[in-house]
Short mmCIF file of C-alpha atoms in Angstrom, two decimals:
data_model
loop_
_atom_site.label_atom_id
_atom_site.label_comp_id
_atom_site.label_asym_id
_atom_site.label_seq_id
_atom_site.Cartn_x
_atom_site.Cartn_y
_atom_site.Cartn_z
CA MET A 17 -15.47 -8.04 -22.23
CA THR A 18 -12.59 -9.19 -24.43
CA GLU A 19 -9.24 -10.63 -23.40
CA ARG A 20 -7.62 -7.46 -24.73
CA ASP A 21 -9.84 -5.25 -22.56
CA SER A 22 -8.99 -7.37 -19.53
CA ARG A 23 -5.25 -7.20 -20.13
CA ARG A 24 -5.29 -3.43 -20.70
CA ALA A 25 -7.29 -2.71 -17.55
CA VAL A 26 -5.24 -5.06 -15.40
CA ARG A 27 -1.98 -3.67 -16.78
CA ALA A 28 -2.92 -0.12 -15.81
CA ALA A 29 -4.06 -1.21 -12.34
CA VAL A 30 -0.88 -3.20 -11.78
CA ILE A 31 1.42 -0.31 -12.75
CA GLY A 32 -0.44 2.02 -10.40
CA ASN A 33 -0.32 -0.63 -7.68
CA VAL A 34 3.44 -1.07 -8.02
CA LEU A 35 4.05 2.64 -7.60
CA GLU A 36 1.59 3.01 -4.72
CA TRP A 37 3.17 0.19 -2.73
CA TYR A 38 6.63 1.49 -3.48
CA ASP A 39 5.49 4.77 -1.94
CA PHE A 40 3.97 3.16 1.13
CA ALA A 41 6.75 0.63 1.75
CA VAL A 42 9.90 2.65 1.22
CA TYR A 43 9.56 4.15 4.71
CA GLY A 44 10.47 0.80 6.26
CA TYR A 45 13.66 0.47 4.21
CA VAL A 46 15.17 3.70 5.53
CA ALA A 47 13.72 3.44 9.03
CA THR A 48 17.08 3.81 10.77
CA THR A 49 17.83 7.01 8.80
CA ILE A 50 14.36 8.41 9.49
CA SER A 51 14.79 7.70 13.19
CA ARG A 52 17.92 9.87 13.28
CA THR A 53 16.31 12.64 11.22
CA PHE A 54 12.94 12.95 12.98
CA PHE A 55 13.40 11.26 16.38
CA PRO A 56 16.86 12.16 17.71
CA SER A 57 17.49 10.43 21.01
CA GLY A 58 20.33 9.09 23.06
CA ASP A 59 18.44 5.79 23.16
CA GLU A 60 18.84 4.08 19.78
CA VAL A 61 16.13 1.49 20.50
CA GLY A 62 13.74 4.23 21.67
CA ALA A 63 14.25 6.25 18.47
CA LEU A 64 13.74 3.14 16.34
CA LEU A 65 10.56 2.27 18.26
CA ALA A 66 9.23 5.81 17.63
CA THR A 67 10.01 5.40 13.93
CA PHE A 68 8.21 2.06 13.69
CA ALA A 69 5.31 3.43 15.74
CA THR A 70 4.93 6.15 13.10
CA PHE A 71 5.16 3.43 10.43
CA GLY A 72 2.32 1.67 12.25
CA LEU A 73 0.23 4.85 12.46
CA GLY A 74 -0.02 4.73 8.69
CA PHE A 75 -2.06 1.58 9.23
CA VAL A 76 -4.37 3.16 11.80
CA ALA A 77 -5.91 5.19 8.96
CA ARG A 78 -6.28 2.14 6.73
CA PRO A 79 -9.62 0.91 8.13
CA LEU A 80 -11.08 4.40 7.65
CA GLY A 81 -9.76 4.48 4.10
CA GLY A 82 -11.08 0.97 3.54
CA ILE A 83 -14.58 1.94 4.67
CA VAL A 84 -14.78 5.35 2.96
CA ILE A 85 -13.02 4.50 -0.31
CA GLY A 86 -14.46 0.97 -0.33
CA ARG A 87 -17.98 2.37 -0.11
CA MET A 88 -17.09 4.82 -2.86
CA GLY A 89 -15.99 1.87 -4.99
CA ASP A 90 -19.34 0.12 -4.51
CA VAL A 91 -21.36 3.29 -5.22
CA ARG A 92 -19.31 5.31 -7.73
CA GLY A 93 -17.24 2.49 -9.22
CA ARG A 94 -13.87 0.79 -8.81
CA LYS A 95 -12.16 3.21 -11.18
CA ALA A 96 -13.15 6.34 -9.23
CA ALA A 97 -11.93 4.78 -5.99
CA LEU A 98 -8.55 3.85 -7.49
CA LEU A 99 -8.01 7.36 -8.83
CA LEU A 100 -8.59 8.83 -5.37
CA THR A 101 -6.06 6.47 -3.79
CA ILE A 102 -3.42 7.25 -6.44
CA PHE A 103 -3.52 11.00 -5.93
CA ALA A 104 -3.75 10.80 -2.12
CA MET A 105 -0.77 8.43 -1.97
CA ALA A 106 1.31 10.70 -4.19
CA ILE A 107 0.65 13.72 -1.97
CA GLY A 108 1.51 11.85 1.24
CA THR A 109 4.71 10.34 -0.16
CA VAL A 110 6.15 13.49 -1.69
CA GLY A 111 5.25 15.27 1.56
CA VAL A 112 7.50 12.94 3.57
CA GLY A 113 10.41 13.75 1.26
CA LEU A 114 9.94 17.50 1.73
CA ILE A 115 9.58 17.71 5.54
CA PRO A 116 12.58 19.37 7.24
CA GLY A 117 14.21 17.35 10.01
CA PHE A 118 13.94 17.73 13.79
CA ALA A 119 17.09 19.85 13.87
CA SER A 120 15.39 22.46 11.64
CA ILE A 121 11.81 22.72 12.90
CA GLY A 122 11.74 20.73 16.15
CA LEU A 123 8.60 18.84 17.14
CA LEU A 124 6.77 20.02 14.03
CA ALA A 125 8.91 17.60 12.01
CA PRO A 126 7.61 14.34 13.55
CA LEU A 127 4.06 15.77 13.62
CA LEU A 128 4.16 16.46 9.87
CA LEU A 129 5.66 13.01 9.31
CA VAL A 130 2.73 11.44 11.16
CA ALA A 131 0.24 13.49 9.09
CA CYS A 132 1.79 12.28 5.83
CA ARG A 133 1.80 8.67 7.03
CA LEU A 134 -1.88 8.96 7.97
CA LEU A 135 -2.70 10.23 4.47
CA GLN A 136 -0.71 7.37 2.95
CA GLY A 137 -2.54 4.93 5.22
CA PHE A 138 -5.94 6.32 4.25
CA ALA A 139 -5.07 5.85 0.58
CA ALA A 140 -3.65 2.35 1.10
CA GLY A 141 -6.74 1.28 3.03
CA GLY A 142 -8.94 1.89 0.00
CA GLU A 143 -6.38 0.90 -2.59
CA TRP A 144 -5.95 -2.76 -1.69
CA GLY A 145 -9.64 -3.65 -1.78
CA GLY A 146 -10.33 -1.40 -4.77
CA ALA A 147 -7.45 -2.81 -6.82
CA THR A 148 -8.32 -6.40 -5.87
CA ALA A 149 -11.96 -5.97 -6.86
CA PHE A 150 -10.96 -4.17 -10.08
CA ILE A 151 -8.50 -6.86 -11.20
CA VAL A 152 -10.54 -9.93 -10.19
CA GLU A 153 -13.70 -8.51 -11.78
CA TRP A 154 -11.89 -7.89 -15.06
CA ALA A 155 -10.53 -11.47 -15.10
CA PRO A 156 -12.01 -14.29 -17.20
CA SER A 157 -13.94 -16.62 -14.88
CA HIS A 158 -11.51 -19.53 -15.31
CA ARG A 159 -8.41 -17.38 -14.65
CA ARG A 160 -9.34 -15.31 -11.60
CA GLY A 161 -6.53 -16.83 -9.56
CA PHE A 162 -3.94 -15.98 -12.22
CA TYR A 163 -5.21 -12.46 -12.90
CA GLY A 164 -5.83 -11.75 -9.23
CA SER A 165 -2.30 -12.85 -8.37
CA PHE A 166 -0.97 -9.85 -10.28
CA GLN A 167 -2.56 -7.64 -7.64
CA GLN A 168 -0.34 -9.18 -5.00
CA ALA A 169 2.62 -9.56 -7.37
CA SER A 170 2.40 -5.83 -7.99
CA VAL A 171 2.44 -5.19 -4.24
CA ALA A 172 5.61 -7.28 -3.99
CA ALA A 173 7.02 -5.53 -7.08
CA GLY A 174 6.45 -2.21 -5.30
CA LEU A 175 8.45 -3.57 -2.37
CA VAL A 176 11.18 -4.75 -4.77
CA LEU A 177 11.29 -1.31 -6.31
CA GLY A 178 11.53 0.31 -2.89
CA SER A 179 14.09 -2.12 -1.48
CA GLY A 180 16.15 -2.13 -4.69
CA THR A 181 16.14 1.66 -5.01
CA ALA A 182 17.15 2.03 -1.36
CA ALA A 183 19.91 -0.57 -1.84
CA LEU A 184 21.14 1.19 -5.00
CA LEU A 185 21.29 4.59 -3.31
CA SER A 186 23.00 3.04 -0.29
CA THR A 187 25.58 1.56 -2.66
CA LEU A 188 26.18 4.76 -4.65
CA LEU A 189 26.10 7.27 -1.80
CA THR A 190 28.17 7.54 1.33
CA ALA A 191 26.47 6.99 4.69
CA ASP A 192 26.61 10.74 5.37
CA GLN A 193 25.05 11.59 1.99
CA MET A 194 22.31 9.02 2.52
CA ASP A 195 21.47 10.44 5.94
CA ALA A 196 21.63 14.06 4.78
CA TRP A 197 19.56 13.96 1.58
CA GLY A 198 19.74 10.63 -0.26
CA TRP A 199 16.79 9.09 1.61
CA ARG A 200 14.56 11.98 0.48
CA LEU A 201 14.98 11.00 -3.16
CA LEU A 202 13.18 7.73 -2.40
CA PHE A 203 10.04 9.66 -1.41
CA LEU A 204 10.18 12.38 -4.05
CA LEU A 205 9.94 9.63 -6.69
CA GLY A 206 6.35 9.19 -5.49
CA ALA A 207 5.35 11.94 -7.91
CA ALA A 208 5.51 9.28 -10.64
CA LEU A 209 1.99 8.21 -9.59
CA VAL A 210 0.41 11.37 -10.99
CA PRO A 211 0.73 10.58 -14.73
CA VAL A 212 -0.49 7.01 -14.06
CA GLY A 213 -3.61 8.43 -12.47
CA PHE A 214 -4.30 10.69 -15.45
CA TYR A 215 -3.84 7.77 -17.83
CA MET A 216 -6.32 5.60 -15.93
CA ARG A 217 -8.86 8.42 -15.77
CA ARG A 218 -8.80 8.85 -19.55
CA ASN A 219 -8.33 5.33 -20.89
CA ILE A 220 -9.74 2.62 -18.58
CA ASP A 221 -13.39 1.53 -18.34
CA GLU A 222 -15.34 0.40 -15.30
CA THR A 223 -15.38 -3.36 -14.59
CA PRO A 224 -18.10 -5.41 -16.33
CA ALA A 225 -19.08 -7.05 -13.02
CA PHE A 226 -19.67 -3.67 -11.38
CA ARG A 227 -21.78 -2.47 -14.31
CA ALA A 228 -23.87 -5.63 -14.14
CA ALA A 229 -24.31 -5.41 -10.36
CA ARG A 230 -25.29 -1.74 -10.63
CA ASP A 231 -28.10 -2.70 -13.00
CA GLU A 232 -29.17 -5.80 -11.05
CA PRO A 233 -27.65 -5.82 -7.54
CA GLY A 234 -27.41 -9.29 -6.08
CA LEU A 235 -28.23 -10.19 -2.49
CA SER A 236 -26.18 -12.30 -0.11
CA SER A 237 -27.77 -14.56 2.47
CA THR A 238 -24.83 -13.87 4.81
CA PRO A 239 -24.55 -10.46 6.53
CA GLY A 240 -21.71 -8.30 5.21
CA TRP A 241 -20.11 -7.90 8.64
CA LEU A 242 -19.83 -11.68 8.99
CA LEU A 243 -18.15 -11.99 5.61
CA ALA A 244 -15.80 -9.16 6.65
CA ALA A 245 -14.98 -11.11 9.84
CA LYS A 246 -13.96 -14.09 7.70
CA ALA A 247 -11.77 -11.82 5.59
CA PHE A 248 -10.27 -10.44 8.81
CA GLY A 249 -9.18 -13.89 10.04
CA PHE A 250 -8.10 -14.90 6.53
CA THR A 251 -5.75 -11.90 6.35
CA ILE A 252 -3.91 -12.24 9.69
CA LEU A 253 -1.01 -14.46 8.57
CA TRP A 254 -0.92 -12.75 5.18
CA THR A 255 -0.27 -9.35 6.71
CA VAL A 256 1.97 -10.45 9.60
CA SER A 257 4.24 -12.42 7.25
CA TYR A 258 4.46 -9.51 4.85
CA TYR A 259 5.41 -6.92 7.41
CA VAL A 260 7.77 -9.07 9.45
CA ILE A 261 9.50 -10.87 6.59
CA LEU A 262 9.49 -8.18 3.91
CA TYR A 263 9.54 -4.88 5.83
CA TYR A 264 11.23 -5.58 9.16
CA MET A 265 13.79 -8.08 7.87
CA PRO A 266 16.39 -5.51 6.64
CA THR A 267 16.46 -4.00 10.13
CA PHE A 268 16.58 -7.46 11.76
CA THR A 269 19.42 -8.78 9.61
CA GLN A 270 21.45 -5.62 10.21
CA LYS A 271 21.07 -5.70 13.98
CA TYR A 272 21.08 -9.44 14.71
CA ALA A 273 22.42 -11.37 11.70
CA GLY A 274 25.55 -9.28 11.22
CA LEU A 275 24.80 -7.87 7.75
CA SER A 276 25.71 -4.37 6.63
CA ARG A 277 22.91 -2.01 5.64
CA THR A 278 23.67 -2.49 1.94
CA ALA A 279 23.91 -6.29 2.22
CA ALA A 280 20.65 -6.45 4.21
CA LEU A 281 18.82 -4.46 1.55
CA TRP A 282 20.17 -6.54 -1.34
CA SER A 283 19.30 -9.77 0.48
CA ASN A 284 15.77 -8.51 1.08
CA THR A 285 15.48 -7.47 -2.56
CA LEU A 286 16.40 -10.99 -3.73
CA GLY A 287 13.64 -12.51 -1.60
CA LEU A 288 11.17 -10.00 -3.03
CA VAL A 289 12.18 -10.77 -6.62
CA VAL A 290 11.52 -14.47 -6.00
CA LEU A 291 8.16 -13.55 -4.51
CA VAL A 292 7.18 -11.45 -7.55
CA VAL A 293 8.03 -14.31 -9.92
CA ALA A 294 6.38 -17.04 -7.83
CA VAL A 295 3.08 -15.29 -7.05
CA PRO A 296 1.54 -15.51 -10.58
CA LEU A 297 2.61 -19.17 -10.83
CA MET A 298 0.83 -19.91 -7.54
CA GLY A 299 -2.24 -18.00 -8.75
CA LEU A 300 -2.30 -20.02 -11.98
CA TRP A 301 -1.89 -23.23 -10.00
CA SER A 302 -4.84 -22.28 -7.78
CA ASP A 303 -7.08 -22.04 -10.86
CA ARG A 304 -6.34 -25.73 -11.45
CA ILE A 305 -6.21 -27.33 -8.00
CA GLY A 306 -8.18 -24.81 -5.94
CA ARG A 307 -7.32 -22.00 -3.52
CA LYS A 308 -7.43 -23.89 -0.22
CA PRO A 309 -4.58 -26.40 -0.73
CA LEU A 310 -2.09 -23.59 -1.28
CA LEU A 311 -3.47 -21.36 1.47
CA ILE A 312 -3.43 -24.17 4.02
CA GLY A 313 0.07 -25.22 2.87
CA CYS A 314 1.36 -21.71 3.51
CA CYS A 315 -0.12 -21.60 7.02
CA ALA A 316 1.41 -24.99 7.86
CA ALA A 317 4.81 -23.94 6.51
CA PHE A 318 4.91 -20.80 8.66
CA ALA A 319 3.79 -22.71 11.74
CA LEU A 320 6.50 -25.35 11.31
CA LEU A 321 9.47 -23.65 9.60
CA THR A 322 9.64 -20.09 10.95
CA TYR A 323 11.51 -20.89 14.16
CA PRO A 324 14.18 -23.10 12.51
CA LEU A 325 14.79 -20.58 9.72
CA PHE A 326 15.22 -17.66 12.11
CA SER A 327 17.51 -19.83 14.26
CA LEU A 328 19.73 -20.47 11.24
CA MET A 329 20.03 -16.72 10.57
CA LEU A 330 20.96 -16.05 14.18
CA SER A 331 23.54 -18.86 14.28
CA GLY A 332 25.99 -16.88 12.17
CA ALA A 333 24.76 -17.67 8.67
CA SER A 334 26.72 -16.08 5.82
CA LEU A 335 25.20 -13.53 3.45
CA ALA A 336 24.52 -16.36 1.01
CA GLY A 337 22.80 -18.33 3.76
CA VAL A 338 20.58 -15.40 4.73
CA MET A 339 19.69 -14.92 1.06
CA VAL A 340 18.62 -18.56 0.74
CA ILE A 341 16.45 -18.22 3.85
CA GLN A 342 14.78 -15.09 2.48
CA VAL A 343 14.13 -16.90 -0.81
CA VAL A 344 12.42 -19.71 1.12
CA PHE A 345 10.29 -17.18 2.99
CA GLY A 346 9.44 -15.53 -0.34
CA LEU A 347 8.18 -18.86 -1.72
CA MET A 348 6.15 -19.48 1.43
CA ILE A 349 4.45 -16.09 1.18
CA ALA A 350 3.81 -16.68 -2.54
CA MET A 351 1.74 -19.74 -1.64
CA PHE A 352 -0.72 -17.39 0.05
CA SER A 353 -0.33 -14.32 -2.15
CA GLY A 354 -0.96 -16.19 -5.41
CA PRO A 355 -4.48 -17.47 -4.65
CA GLY A 356 -5.16 -14.91 -1.91
CA PRO A 357 -6.65 -11.98 -3.89
CA ALA A 358 -9.09 -14.19 -5.81
CA ALA A 359 -9.96 -16.24 -2.73
CA ILE A 360 -10.79 -13.23 -0.57
CA ALA A 361 -12.73 -11.49 -3.39
CA GLU A 362 -14.78 -14.64 -3.97
CA ILE A 363 -16.08 -14.46 -0.38
CA PHE A 364 -18.17 -11.36 -1.23
CA PRO A 365 -20.98 -10.46 -3.66
CA THR A 366 -20.07 -7.82 -6.25
CA SER A 367 -22.53 -5.24 -4.93
CA SER A 368 -20.74 -4.96 -1.56
CA ARG A 369 -17.34 -6.47 -2.34
CA SER A 370 -15.26 -3.30 -2.19
CA THR A 371 -16.73 -2.06 1.11
CA TRP A 372 -16.65 -5.24 3.20
CA MET A 373 -13.49 -6.74 1.72
CA SER A 374 -11.59 -3.48 2.28
CA THR A 375 -12.95 -3.24 5.82
CA GLY A 376 -12.01 -6.77 6.89
CA TYR A 377 -8.62 -6.70 5.20
CA SER A 378 -7.71 -3.21 6.44
CA LEU A 379 -8.67 -3.92 10.05
CA ALA A 380 -6.49 -7.03 10.11
CA THR A 381 -3.63 -5.18 8.47
CA CYS A 382 -3.97 -2.30 10.92
CA ILE A 383 -4.04 -4.46 14.03
CA PHE A 384 -1.63 -7.24 13.11
CA GLY A 385 0.46 -6.07 10.16
CA GLY A 386 1.20 -2.38 10.45
CA PHE A 387 2.60 -2.67 13.95
CA ALA A 388 4.42 -5.94 13.21
CA PRO A 389 7.87 -4.26 13.07
CA PHE A 390 7.03 -2.48 16.33
CA VAL A 391 5.84 -5.75 17.93
CA ALA A 392 8.97 -7.57 16.72
CA THR A 393 11.22 -4.84 18.14
CA TRP A 394 9.26 -4.81 21.40
CA LEU A 395 9.34 -8.60 21.75
CA ILE A 396 13.10 -8.65 21.35
CA GLY A 397 13.49 -5.86 23.90
CA ALA A 398 11.10 -7.49 26.39
CA THR A 399 12.49 -11.02 26.13
CA GLY A 400 16.10 -10.23 25.33
CA SER A 401 15.90 -12.87 22.57
CA PRO A 402 16.12 -12.05 18.83
CA ILE A 403 14.19 -15.27 18.08
CA SER A 404 11.01 -13.94 19.73
CA PRO A 405 9.39 -12.43 16.57
CA THR A 406 8.88 -16.01 15.37
CA TYR A 407 6.21 -16.53 18.05
CA TYR A 408 4.12 -13.77 16.48
CA LEU A 409 4.33 -15.45 13.07
CA ILE A 410 3.49 -18.90 14.41
CA VAL A 411 0.37 -17.74 16.27
CA ALA A 412 -0.79 -15.80 13.18
CA ALA A 413 -0.36 -18.92 11.04
CA ILE A 414 -2.48 -21.04 13.39
CA VAL A 415 -5.31 -18.49 13.53
CA SER A 416 -5.50 -18.07 9.74
CA LEU A 417 -5.29 -21.84 9.25
CA ILE A 418 -8.41 -22.32 11.40
CA VAL A 419 -10.35 -19.65 9.45
CA ILE A 420 -9.31 -20.90 6.01
CA ALA A 421 -10.25 -24.47 6.90
CA THR A 422 -13.87 -23.30 7.41
CA LEU A 423 -14.13 -21.57 4.01
CA ARG A 424 -15.73 -23.18 0.98
CA GLU A 425 -13.59 -23.80 -2.11
CA THR A 426 -14.59 -21.20 -4.72
CA ALA A 427 -12.00 -21.54 -7.46
CA HIS A 428 -14.41 -23.08 -9.97
CA ASP A 429 -17.56 -21.10 -9.05
CA GLU A 430 -18.92 -18.07 -10.87
CA LEU A 431 -18.06 -14.74 -9.25
CA PRO A 432 -20.99 -13.89 -6.92
#
């Protein structure tokens, strides 16, 4: 393995990752438009809940995708698994953009929307673990944190692309044009994944670690399900913070912080840009000082700062003030997302890494992350207080802090 081989393989995986997470995430950025198109109702909150429930259903399929595609990655190789996720995600995303609305085909419209979200979820369930294993295994041993951070930076870049594209269309089009057809363009762009998949199939090799493990599979003294349970607890804050702060926030700031749709999207995009820039720096830092100091620092920051920051937004903060708050949240998430991919991959042996890592991560994301916008909306409705989503974040931070504190530092060990 040469440095050039590593960079080429990681570059291809990162580009595919950006486009896949753009495809999966863009749904959340036009949720209010989708609610009017597929779930017409006199009750605005009810229609929005139905939309976020469908968003969450995409995560129900993630554990299945994590198990099936993760096992494929351990048996057939990381490359084969990534190719499957790319093509499945492209089909699901373009499908959403082509479905006629409720006014045209009635109940068939939301049913087809659910089917496409399930296909996207199945692909995403295998993609995260497959891409993480692929990138970390291609990394030089002393730079796994830095290389692995690009996995998560590419996820955030996909969100930036989705949020920025939605903001741009919202700026260029009228509200009526956006509702009628503009939102569909966001999903039809998912076809861009297809040429990336063909490039990877023809030009990228399998990871050296997988080839070595295939020839001489290593054994772990810890059962795979127990390692997956650790990954599950590790992931809880990671996924809750992502889907509350980065997906739900445009809806929250529109409804409760007084921002327009366009301003909310641009503010969210700024926070995501900061996250993309900060994640590799945090990954590089973790190669020097270790993974745990940054992971524990992130958990502590969310436990202590979430409530005050949300209170500032709700107190009538200006657009500039909301932007600063979202930048702070972006830096907090970067503290986890930089070392996170390497740290979670280092829990598992190569021979079973894709299967058990995908399973633990996908289950946590399904249960705690995918329905986070739904939970946030429900909490506000049940309590009558817009501050209530902070309780969800604080509890998640405490749980992940306890799990991470029990893990061994692995930054300077050889990949098992």
